[in-house]
Amino acid sequence: MPSAHEEVTVGVIGAEQIVHRTMALARELDNPSLRLVTAVYDDEHDAHAQASRIASRVDVCLFAGPLPYDMALAAGQLPVPATYVPSGGPALFSTLLRGVLENVFDPARISVDTISQRDLQHAYEEIGVKVAGVRLTEYVGPESADRFFDFHRKLYERGKTTGVVTTVPSVEAALRKADIPCLRMAPSATTIRDALTTAILMGSGAKLEESRIVTMIIQVPGSALPAHASPSNYWYQELKLSLHRELLRDARPMDAAVVPRDDHSFLIVMTMGSLRLATNNLSMAPFLGRIHEELGILLEIGIGLGRSTREAEVNAQSAVDKAAADGGRTAFIVGPRDTVLQLPGDRSHVAERSAAAPDTKGAQVLVRLAERLDALGDTERVVDAEKVAELLGVTLRTARRSLHTLVDEGLAWPMPPSHSSKVGRPPRPYQLLVEKLPR
């Protein structure tokens, strides 16, 4: 974050409700260097005019969502960096709960706009409601938002839905005028705080003449995931939490913001100065070596540079695609005008460790288990004490002791007990972390 002597002014542009909420959450940040200038509109088409009105007094503009952000940029360039509060995420859960508690609609038969099909699917899986009766139209650009009202109205009038969840205030107003039950999905407090943090970093960078925006995508390769990875998979959740902790550990000294992007990746936003610090002046890949050593995962890292958040994120996606094609051996930077730079990973310490033979009791046990599971064609590598006893030819007591050793050495993660028809305590499965073994 900026130092106490470096004041950053963020311009917040949006509908009245979200602007007031953003102001309240900004006060909770307790950052004496932060100032806010607000601009409220009644219609998203006024976003550029409102942003232009305050642009000379702010270091960065924070728009209430992707729609006003896109509309503002389509209407003309702004003299300061700009970003927006993302839509979807945890906000959908609270909106669906409100719909049920306030008896607005049946969540199994509604229409939703803006969010992605993936976010919708995951949310409904988490709450245990079938998504088959939910109709969705995703946000692609300003032209898609123009069709939101007709999309919702036609479905409701045909009896296909019982109500609407929208993210657009003007669409909500039109639906209410047409007496169509609806709720507006406002961003969650966490999402707004993360967007504010990103805006502060961008404004600070601009003041320090580091106006180029840097967005980094850190992606877990598909090969590191279990065959049936899902948000409810215990092993997978532990993997994400561990990765998030390690990223925060390295990002904190860089004044970088770390935000979960989707089920397999994280988004990191920083200034160009922080990137130079993290990469030893663009000579080595950040995160790659140390996290590979800690978690046994060879990450795919893409770094995007741009004059706006959108441009930097598009370039970061292009960069991470290149890293994935390269097998995660190096990180890629993609900048304006298709500039591409490759950063090698500092993995000398990893190579030394990989050359050594397993030198702990747990590692030796894991090697034997992995060999026997591979011979059986078992790629899930989830075992319990009974399975370990069978594979290693040992007693059940020894098998349990071996599993505890694996957990203590960080080579296995205990999972929730499985349901069993047997009498007594159900067996506890363990996810073996074979990728942590030296290769």
Short mmCIF file of C-alpha atoms in Angstrom, two decimals:
data_model
loop_
_atom_site.label_atom_id
_atom_site.label_comp_id
_atom_site.label_asym_id
_atom_site.label_seq_id
_atom_site.Cartn_x
_atom_site.Cartn_y
_atom_site.Cartn_z
CA MET A 1 0.00 0.00 0.00
CA PRO A 2 1.14 3.60 -0.45
CA SER A 3 3.11 5.14 2.40
CA ALA A 4 1.48 7.40 4.96
CA HIS A 5 2.94 10.46 3.21
CA GLU A 6 1.66 9.53 -0.23
CA GLU A 7 -1.97 10.50 -0.63
CA VAL A 8 -3.99 8.63 -3.26
CA THR A 9 -7.34 9.92 -4.48
CA VAL A 10 -9.78 7.37 -5.89
CA GLY A 11 -12.76 8.49 -7.93
CA VAL A 12 -15.76 6.18 -7.34
CA ILE A 13 -18.27 6.26 -10.20
CA GLY A 14 -21.55 4.37 -9.98
CA ALA A 15 -25.18 4.27 -8.88
CA GLU A 16 -25.94 5.90 -5.54
CA GLN A 17 -26.29 2.67 -3.53
CA ILE A 18 -22.94 1.13 -4.47
CA VAL A 19 -21.11 4.47 -4.21
CA HIS A 20 -22.31 4.90 -0.61
CA ARG A 21 -21.40 1.28 0.21
CA THR A 22 -17.92 1.71 -1.27
CA MET A 23 -17.39 4.83 0.84
CA ALA A 24 -18.38 2.93 4.00
CA LEU A 25 -16.03 0.04 3.19
CA ALA A 26 -13.21 2.48 2.37
CA ARG A 27 -13.49 3.92 5.87
CA GLU A 28 -13.03 0.40 7.27
CA LEU A 29 -9.67 0.15 5.48
CA ASP A 30 -8.40 2.76 7.95
CA ASN A 31 -5.94 4.15 5.39
CA PRO A 32 -5.14 7.80 6.20
CA SER A 33 -3.52 8.19 2.76
CA LEU A 34 -6.77 7.39 0.93
CA ARG A 35 -9.16 10.07 -0.31
CA LEU A 36 -12.39 9.44 -2.21
CA VAL A 37 -14.17 11.62 -4.73
CA THR A 38 -17.58 10.32 -5.78
CA ALA A 39 -19.67 10.71 -8.91
CA VAL A 40 -23.20 9.30 -8.94
CA TYR A 41 -25.19 8.57 -12.09
CA ASP A 42 -28.77 7.42 -12.71
CA ASP A 43 -27.89 5.61 -15.94
CA GLU A 44 -24.75 3.73 -16.99
CA HIS A 45 -24.59 5.78 -20.21
CA ASP A 46 -23.56 8.77 -18.06
CA ALA A 47 -20.49 6.98 -16.67
CA HIS A 48 -17.98 8.76 -18.96
CA ALA A 49 -19.45 12.19 -18.31
CA GLN A 50 -19.34 11.65 -14.54
CA ALA A 51 -15.79 10.26 -14.67
CA SER A 52 -14.62 13.19 -16.82
CA ARG A 53 -16.15 15.62 -14.34
CA ILE A 54 -13.91 14.41 -11.52
CA ALA A 55 -10.88 13.18 -13.49
CA SER A 56 -8.77 16.27 -12.81
CA ARG A 57 -9.14 15.71 -9.04
CA VAL A 58 -8.34 11.99 -8.83
CA ASP A 59 -5.39 9.65 -9.40
CA VAL A 60 -7.51 6.68 -10.51
CA CYS A 61 -11.15 5.93 -11.37
CA LEU A 62 -13.04 2.99 -9.86
CA PHE A 63 -16.25 2.15 -11.74
CA ALA A 64 -19.12 0.24 -10.10
CA GLY A 65 -18.92 -2.65 -12.59
CA PRO A 66 -17.71 -3.80 -16.01
CA LEU A 67 -20.65 -2.19 -17.85
CA PRO A 68 -20.07 1.46 -16.78
CA TYR A 69 -16.30 0.88 -17.18
CA ASP A 70 -16.70 -0.33 -20.76
CA MET A 71 -19.19 2.42 -21.59
CA ALA A 72 -16.88 5.10 -20.21
CA LEU A 73 -13.88 3.86 -22.21
CA ALA A 74 -15.98 3.48 -25.36
CA ALA A 75 -17.02 7.12 -25.04
CA GLY A 76 -13.43 8.37 -24.87
CA GLN A 77 -10.09 8.04 -23.13
CA LEU A 78 -9.68 9.11 -19.50
CA PRO A 79 -6.60 11.04 -18.34
CA VAL A 80 -6.08 8.70 -15.36
CA PRO A 81 -5.92 4.89 -14.92
CA ALA A 82 -9.25 3.14 -14.42
CA THR A 83 -10.55 -0.16 -13.06
CA TYR A 84 -13.90 -1.61 -11.94
CA VAL A 85 -15.62 -3.73 -9.30
CA PRO A 86 -16.09 -7.25 -10.74
CA SER A 87 -19.56 -8.81 -10.87
CA GLY A 88 -20.67 -12.18 -9.52
CA GLY A 89 -18.65 -14.20 -7.03
CA PRO A 90 -20.00 -14.51 -3.47
CA ALA A 91 -22.69 -11.89 -4.15
CA LEU A 92 -24.88 -14.48 -5.90
CA PHE A 93 -25.28 -16.53 -2.69
CA SER A 94 -26.60 -13.57 -0.68
CA THR A 95 -28.93 -12.52 -3.50
CA LEU A 96 -30.46 -15.99 -3.78
CA LEU A 97 -30.89 -16.11 0.00
CA ARG A 98 -32.67 -12.73 -0.06
CA GLY A 99 -34.92 -14.00 -2.83
CA VAL A 100 -36.04 -16.92 -0.66
CA LEU A 101 -36.32 -15.06 2.66
CA GLU A 102 -38.22 -12.14 1.12
CA ASN A 103 -40.35 -14.51 -0.99
CA VAL A 104 -39.38 -12.69 -4.19
CA PHE A 105 -38.86 -15.73 -6.40
CA ASP A 106 -38.13 -19.45 -6.58
CA PRO A 107 -34.32 -19.67 -7.04
CA ALA A 108 -34.75 -22.84 -9.13
CA ARG A 109 -36.72 -20.88 -11.78
CA ILE A 110 -35.16 -17.47 -12.34
CA SER A 111 -33.23 -15.60 -15.03
CA VAL A 112 -29.80 -14.15 -14.28
CA ASP A 113 -27.56 -11.76 -16.19
CA THR A 114 -23.89 -10.75 -16.30
CA ILE A 115 -22.15 -13.58 -14.41
CA SER A 116 -20.45 -16.53 -16.12
CA GLN A 117 -22.00 -19.96 -16.61
CA ARG A 118 -19.20 -21.42 -14.50
CA ASP A 119 -19.93 -19.11 -11.52
CA LEU A 120 -23.64 -19.90 -11.78
CA GLN A 121 -23.04 -23.65 -11.94
CA HIS A 122 -20.68 -23.64 -8.96
CA ALA A 123 -23.03 -21.52 -6.83
CA TYR A 124 -25.98 -23.84 -7.40
CA GLU A 125 -23.84 -26.91 -6.75
CA GLU A 126 -22.80 -25.39 -3.41
CA ILE A 127 -26.39 -24.72 -2.28
CA GLY A 128 -27.65 -28.07 -3.60
CA VAL A 129 -30.27 -26.65 -6.00
CA LYS A 130 -30.67 -27.89 -9.58
CA VAL A 131 -29.65 -25.28 -12.13
CA ALA A 132 -31.67 -26.75 -15.03
CA GLY A 133 -34.52 -24.22 -14.61
CA VAL A 134 -32.23 -21.16 -14.39
CA ARG A 135 -31.74 -19.08 -17.54
CA LEU A 136 -28.55 -17.05 -17.95
CA THR A 137 -27.29 -14.36 -20.31
CA GLU A 138 -23.64 -13.45 -19.80
CA TYR A 139 -22.06 -10.02 -20.06
CA VAL A 140 -19.72 -9.66 -23.03
CA GLY A 141 -19.83 -5.92 -23.64
CA PRO A 142 -22.15 -2.90 -23.45
CA GLU A 143 -24.22 -4.21 -26.36
CA SER A 144 -25.18 -7.34 -24.36
CA ALA A 145 -26.50 -5.23 -21.46
CA ASP A 146 -28.88 -3.48 -23.86
CA ARG A 147 -30.65 -6.83 -24.32
CA PHE A 148 -30.89 -7.77 -20.64
CA PHE A 149 -34.35 -6.28 -20.06
CA ASP A 150 -35.95 -8.01 -23.05
CA PHE A 151 -34.26 -11.30 -22.12
CA HIS A 152 -35.75 -11.23 -18.59
CA ARG A 153 -39.16 -9.87 -19.62
CA LYS A 154 -39.83 -12.49 -22.30
CA LEU A 155 -38.94 -15.38 -20.02
CA TYR A 156 -41.13 -14.08 -17.20
CA GLU A 157 -44.12 -13.35 -19.45
CA ARG A 158 -43.92 -16.87 -20.92
CA GLY A 159 -44.03 -18.36 -17.42
CA LYS A 160 -40.54 -19.84 -17.72
CA THR A 161 -39.24 -17.94 -14.66
CA THR A 162 -40.55 -16.60 -11.35
CA GLY A 163 -38.21 -13.60 -11.10
CA VAL A 164 -34.92 -12.00 -12.04
CA VAL A 165 -31.41 -11.43 -10.65
CA THR A 166 -29.65 -8.55 -12.43
CA THR A 167 -26.49 -6.55 -11.79
CA VAL A 168 -27.53 -3.46 -13.76
CA PRO A 169 -29.43 -0.70 -11.86
CA SER A 170 -31.20 0.60 -14.98
CA VAL A 171 -32.37 -2.93 -15.84
CA GLU A 172 -33.63 -3.36 -12.27
CA ALA A 173 -35.58 -0.08 -12.53
CA ALA A 174 -37.17 -1.13 -15.84
CA LEU A 175 -38.12 -4.55 -14.45
CA ARG A 176 -39.75 -3.05 -11.36
CA LYS A 177 -41.67 -0.63 -13.58
CA ALA A 178 -42.96 -3.65 -15.50
CA ASP A 179 -43.98 -5.35 -12.20
CA ILE A 180 -41.50 -8.20 -12.70
CA PRO A 181 -40.10 -9.58 -9.39
CA CYS A 182 -36.39 -8.87 -9.30
CA LEU A 183 -33.38 -8.34 -7.08
CA ARG A 184 -30.17 -6.55 -7.95
CA MET A 185 -26.99 -8.48 -7.20
CA ALA A 186 -24.64 -5.98 -5.59
CA PRO A 187 -20.93 -6.84 -5.21
CA SER A 188 -19.90 -8.38 -1.90
CA ALA A 189 -17.91 -6.43 0.67
CA THR A 190 -14.83 -8.56 -0.06
CA THR A 191 -15.08 -7.87 -3.79
CA ILE A 192 -15.38 -4.11 -3.23
CA ARG A 193 -12.43 -4.06 -0.81
CA ASP A 194 -10.27 -5.96 -3.31
CA ALA A 195 -11.27 -3.53 -6.07
CA LEU A 196 -10.41 -0.58 -3.81
CA THR A 197 -7.01 -2.12 -3.06
CA THR A 198 -6.38 -2.53 -6.79
CA ALA A 199 -7.44 1.07 -7.44
CA ILE A 200 -5.13 2.35 -4.68
CA LEU A 201 -2.20 0.45 -6.19
CA MET A 202 -2.98 1.82 -9.63
CA GLY A 203 -3.31 5.38 -8.37
CA SER A 204 -0.12 5.10 -6.37
CA GLY A 205 1.75 3.75 -9.38
CA ALA A 206 0.51 6.58 -11.56
CA LYS A 207 1.69 9.18 -9.06
CA LEU A 208 5.09 7.55 -8.99
CA GLU A 209 5.19 7.67 -12.80
CA GLU A 210 4.79 3.89 -12.89
CA SER A 211 1.56 4.32 -14.81
CA ARG A 212 1.77 1.02 -16.63
CA ILE A 213 -0.66 -1.46 -15.06
CA VAL A 214 0.67 -4.95 -14.27
CA THR A 215 -1.69 -7.92 -13.93
CA MET A 216 -0.36 -11.40 -13.21
CA ILE A 217 -2.27 -14.68 -13.56
CA ILE A 218 -0.99 -17.55 -11.43
CA GLN A 219 -2.52 -20.79 -12.68
CA VAL A 220 -2.42 -24.35 -11.34
CA PRO A 221 -1.77 -26.71 -14.28
CA GLY A 222 -4.37 -29.37 -14.95
CA SER A 223 -1.78 -32.09 -14.41
CA ALA A 224 -1.45 -31.07 -10.73
CA LEU A 225 -5.16 -31.58 -10.03
CA PRO A 226 -6.98 -34.81 -9.13
CA ALA A 227 -8.90 -36.39 -12.00
CA HIS A 228 -12.25 -35.23 -10.62
CA ALA A 229 -11.35 -31.83 -9.12
CA SER A 230 -14.33 -29.81 -7.94
CA PRO A 231 -15.02 -27.00 -5.46
CA SER A 232 -16.16 -29.61 -2.92
CA ASN A 233 -13.00 -31.73 -3.25
CA TYR A 234 -11.20 -31.52 0.09
CA TRP A 235 -7.73 -32.10 -1.35
CA TYR A 236 -8.31 -29.44 -3.95
CA GLN A 237 -9.54 -26.89 -1.39
CA GLU A 238 -6.42 -27.49 0.73
CA LEU A 239 -4.23 -27.05 -2.34
CA LYS A 240 -5.86 -23.70 -3.14
CA LEU A 241 -5.58 -22.48 0.44
CA SER A 242 -1.90 -23.43 0.62
CA LEU A 243 -1.17 -21.73 -2.70
CA HIS A 244 -3.05 -18.60 -1.61
CA ARG A 245 -1.00 -18.42 1.59
CA GLU A 246 2.29 -18.78 -0.31
CA LEU A 247 1.28 -16.12 -2.85
CA LEU A 248 0.33 -13.70 -0.07
CA ARG A 249 3.64 -14.34 1.64
CA ASP A 250 5.59 -13.29 -1.47
CA ALA A 251 3.14 -10.57 -2.59
CA ARG A 252 3.01 -8.66 0.70
CA PRO A 253 6.53 -7.16 0.41
CA MET A 254 5.65 -6.12 -3.16
CA ASP A 255 2.52 -4.20 -2.10
CA ALA A 256 0.58 -6.44 -4.47
CA ALA A 257 -3.09 -7.45 -4.28
CA VAL A 258 -3.84 -11.19 -4.54
CA VAL A 259 -7.40 -12.12 -5.58
CA PRO A 260 -8.85 -15.58 -6.40
CA ARG A 261 -9.71 -15.51 -10.12
CA ASP A 262 -11.41 -18.87 -10.67
CA ASP A 263 -11.13 -22.47 -9.48
CA HIS A 264 -7.62 -22.90 -10.88
CA SER A 265 -6.00 -19.46 -10.76
CA PHE A 266 -5.27 -16.25 -8.86
CA LEU A 267 -5.01 -12.67 -10.07
CA ILE A 268 -2.23 -10.43 -8.75
CA VAL A 269 -2.24 -6.69 -9.41
CA MET A 270 0.84 -4.56 -8.81
CA THR A 271 2.76 -1.56 -10.08
CA MET A 272 5.58 -1.78 -12.58
CA GLY A 273 8.02 -0.88 -9.82
CA SER A 274 6.84 -3.84 -7.72
CA LEU A 275 7.18 -6.16 -10.72
CA ARG A 276 10.78 -5.06 -11.28
CA LEU A 277 11.49 -5.74 -7.61
CA ALA A 278 9.87 -9.18 -7.73
CA THR A 279 11.68 -10.22 -10.91
CA ASN A 280 15.11 -8.73 -10.18
CA ASN A 281 14.52 -6.11 -12.89
CA LEU A 282 12.75 -8.54 -15.26
CA SER A 283 15.50 -11.17 -15.12
CA MET A 284 13.72 -14.07 -13.37
CA ALA A 285 10.19 -15.37 -12.88
CA PRO A 286 8.41 -14.47 -9.62
CA PHE A 287 6.94 -17.20 -7.37
CA LEU A 288 7.99 -20.04 -9.66
CA GLY A 289 10.95 -21.55 -7.80
CA ARG A 290 10.00 -21.13 -4.15
CA ILE A 291 6.38 -22.28 -4.52
CA HIS A 292 7.46 -25.27 -6.56
CA GLU A 293 9.73 -26.23 -3.69
CA GLU A 294 7.08 -25.63 -1.01
CA LEU A 295 4.04 -27.19 -2.70
CA GLY A 296 5.50 -29.39 -5.41
CA ILE A 297 3.54 -27.51 -8.08
CA LEU A 298 5.13 -26.08 -11.22
CA LEU A 299 2.88 -23.03 -11.69
CA GLU A 300 1.88 -21.44 -14.98
CA ILE A 301 2.59 -17.71 -14.70
CA GLY A 302 1.48 -15.04 -17.15
CA ILE A 303 2.20 -11.32 -16.69
CA GLY A 304 0.27 -8.71 -18.64
CA LEU A 305 1.18 -5.04 -19.08
CA GLY A 306 -1.27 -2.42 -20.25
CA ARG A 307 -2.58 1.10 -20.03
CA SER A 308 -5.82 -0.13 -18.40
CA THR A 309 -6.93 -3.02 -16.22
CA ARG A 310 -8.73 -4.67 -19.12
CA GLU A 311 -5.73 -4.46 -21.46
CA ALA A 312 -3.36 -5.80 -18.78
CA GLU A 313 -5.66 -8.72 -17.95
CA VAL A 314 -6.13 -9.65 -21.62
CA ASN A 315 -2.34 -9.62 -22.05
CA ALA A 316 -1.91 -11.67 -18.85
CA GLN A 317 -4.29 -14.33 -20.23
CA SER A 318 -2.26 -14.47 -23.44
CA ALA A 319 0.93 -14.78 -21.37
CA VAL A 320 -0.38 -17.58 -19.14
CA ASP A 321 -1.53 -19.50 -22.22
CA LYS A 322 2.06 -19.33 -23.49
CA ALA A 323 3.35 -20.49 -20.09
CA ALA A 324 0.94 -23.45 -20.12
CA ALA A 325 2.09 -24.44 -23.62
CA ASP A 326 5.68 -24.26 -22.36
CA GLY A 327 4.91 -26.63 -19.48
CA GLY A 328 5.35 -24.02 -16.75
CA ARG A 329 9.14 -23.99 -17.08
CA THR A 330 9.22 -20.21 -17.50
CA ALA A 331 6.94 -17.22 -16.98
CA PHE A 332 5.86 -15.02 -19.89
CA ILE A 333 5.27 -11.26 -20.08
CA VAL A 334 2.99 -9.87 -22.79
CA GLY A 335 2.80 -6.11 -23.24
CA PRO A 336 1.26 -3.60 -25.66
CA ARG A 337 1.88 -4.09 -29.38
CA ASP A 338 2.37 -7.87 -28.84
CA THR A 339 5.63 -7.47 -26.93
CA VAL A 340 6.63 -10.87 -25.47
CA LEU A 341 9.33 -11.56 -22.88
CA GLN A 342 10.28 -14.89 -21.29
CA LEU A 343 11.48 -15.04 -17.66
CA PRO A 344 13.37 -18.14 -16.50
CA GLY A 345 12.63 -19.57 -13.07
CA ASP A 346 15.23 -19.54 -10.32
CA ARG A 347 14.96 -23.22 -9.46
CA SER A 348 18.56 -24.22 -8.66
CA HIS A 349 17.55 -25.20 -5.13
CA VAL A 350 14.67 -27.25 -6.53
CA ALA A 351 17.01 -29.07 -8.91
CA GLU A 352 19.29 -29.95 -6.02
CA ARG A 353 16.40 -31.34 -4.03
CA SER A 354 15.04 -33.26 -7.02
CA ALA A 355 18.38 -34.97 -7.63
CA ALA A 356 18.42 -36.42 -4.13
CA ALA A 357 16.77 -39.69 -3.19
CA PRO A 358 13.87 -39.70 -0.73
CA ASP A 359 15.58 -39.35 2.65
CA THR A 360 12.67 -39.43 5.08
CA LYS A 361 10.57 -42.31 6.30
CA GLY A 362 7.39 -40.72 4.94
CA ALA A 363 8.90 -40.13 1.49
CA GLN A 364 10.05 -43.75 1.29
CA VAL A 365 6.57 -44.98 2.23
CA LEU A 366 4.99 -42.66 -0.32
CA VAL A 367 7.28 -43.92 -3.09
CA ARG A 368 6.23 -47.52 -2.36
CA LEU A 369 2.54 -46.60 -2.27
CA ALA A 370 2.80 -44.59 -5.50
CA GLU A 371 4.49 -47.50 -7.30
CA ARG A 372 1.79 -49.96 -6.24
CA LEU A 373 -1.07 -47.58 -7.10
CA ASP A 374 0.49 -46.86 -10.50
CA ALA A 375 0.68 -50.58 -11.15
CA LEU A 376 -3.06 -50.80 -10.41
CA GLY A 377 -3.81 -47.82 -12.68
CA ASP A 378 -5.11 -45.80 -9.73
CA THR A 379 -4.62 -42.11 -10.59
CA GLU A 380 -6.79 -40.73 -7.78
CA ARG A 381 -4.24 -41.74 -5.09
CA VAL A 382 -6.78 -41.62 -2.28
CA VAL A 383 -6.24 -44.34 0.34
CA ASP A 384 -7.33 -45.33 3.83
CA ALA A 385 -5.57 -47.44 6.46
CA GLU A 386 -7.08 -50.68 5.16
CA LYS A 387 -5.91 -49.92 1.61
CA VAL A 388 -2.39 -49.03 2.81
CA ALA A 389 -2.19 -52.26 4.82
CA GLU A 390 -3.17 -54.23 1.71
CA LEU A 391 -0.72 -52.40 -0.59
CA LEU A 392 2.26 -52.61 1.76
CA GLY A 393 1.52 -55.97 3.35
CA VAL A 394 1.53 -54.58 6.89
CA THR A 395 -0.85 -54.61 9.85
CA LEU A 396 -3.68 -52.12 10.12
CA ARG A 397 -1.94 -50.47 13.08
CA THR A 398 1.28 -50.00 11.08
CA ALA A 399 -0.72 -48.62 8.15
CA ARG A 400 -2.36 -46.02 10.39
CA ARG A 401 1.04 -45.06 11.79
CA SER A 402 2.42 -44.69 8.25
CA LEU A 403 -0.46 -42.41 7.26
CA HIS A 404 0.13 -40.20 10.32
CA THR A 405 3.81 -39.96 9.30
CA LEU A 406 2.83 -38.87 5.78
CA VAL A 407 0.56 -36.17 7.18
CA ASP A 408 3.26 -34.94 9.59
CA GLU A 409 5.75 -34.64 6.70
CA GLY A 410 3.25 -32.80 4.50
CA LEU A 411 3.02 -35.71 2.03
CA ALA A 412 -0.69 -36.43 2.55
CA TRP A 413 -3.83 -34.55 3.48
CA PRO A 414 -6.58 -36.10 5.61
CA MET A 415 -10.03 -35.94 4.00
CA PRO A 416 -13.50 -36.05 5.61
CA PRO A 417 -14.54 -39.60 6.64
CA SER A 418 -16.47 -41.40 3.91
CA HIS A 419 -19.97 -42.80 4.42
CA SER A 420 -19.92 -46.50 5.20
CA SER A 421 -22.50 -49.17 5.92
CA LYS A 422 -20.09 -50.84 8.34
CA VAL A 423 -20.66 -50.62 12.09
CA GLY A 424 -18.29 -48.30 13.96
CA ARG A 425 -16.18 -45.32 13.01
CA PRO A 426 -16.11 -44.75 9.22
CA PRO A 427 -12.67 -45.04 7.57
CA ARG A 428 -10.81 -41.76 6.98
CA PRO A 429 -9.41 -41.37 3.47
CA TYR A 430 -6.14 -39.56 2.75
CA GLN A 431 -5.05 -37.78 -0.41
CA LEU A 432 -1.45 -38.74 -1.23
CA LEU A 433 0.61 -35.77 -2.47
CA VAL A 434 2.83 -37.70 -4.85
CA GLU A 435 3.79 -34.51 -6.70
CA LYS A 436 5.83 -33.47 -3.64
CA LEU A 437 8.28 -36.32 -4.17
CA PRO A 438 11.63 -35.52 -5.83
CA ARG A 439 11.39 -36.36 -9.49
#
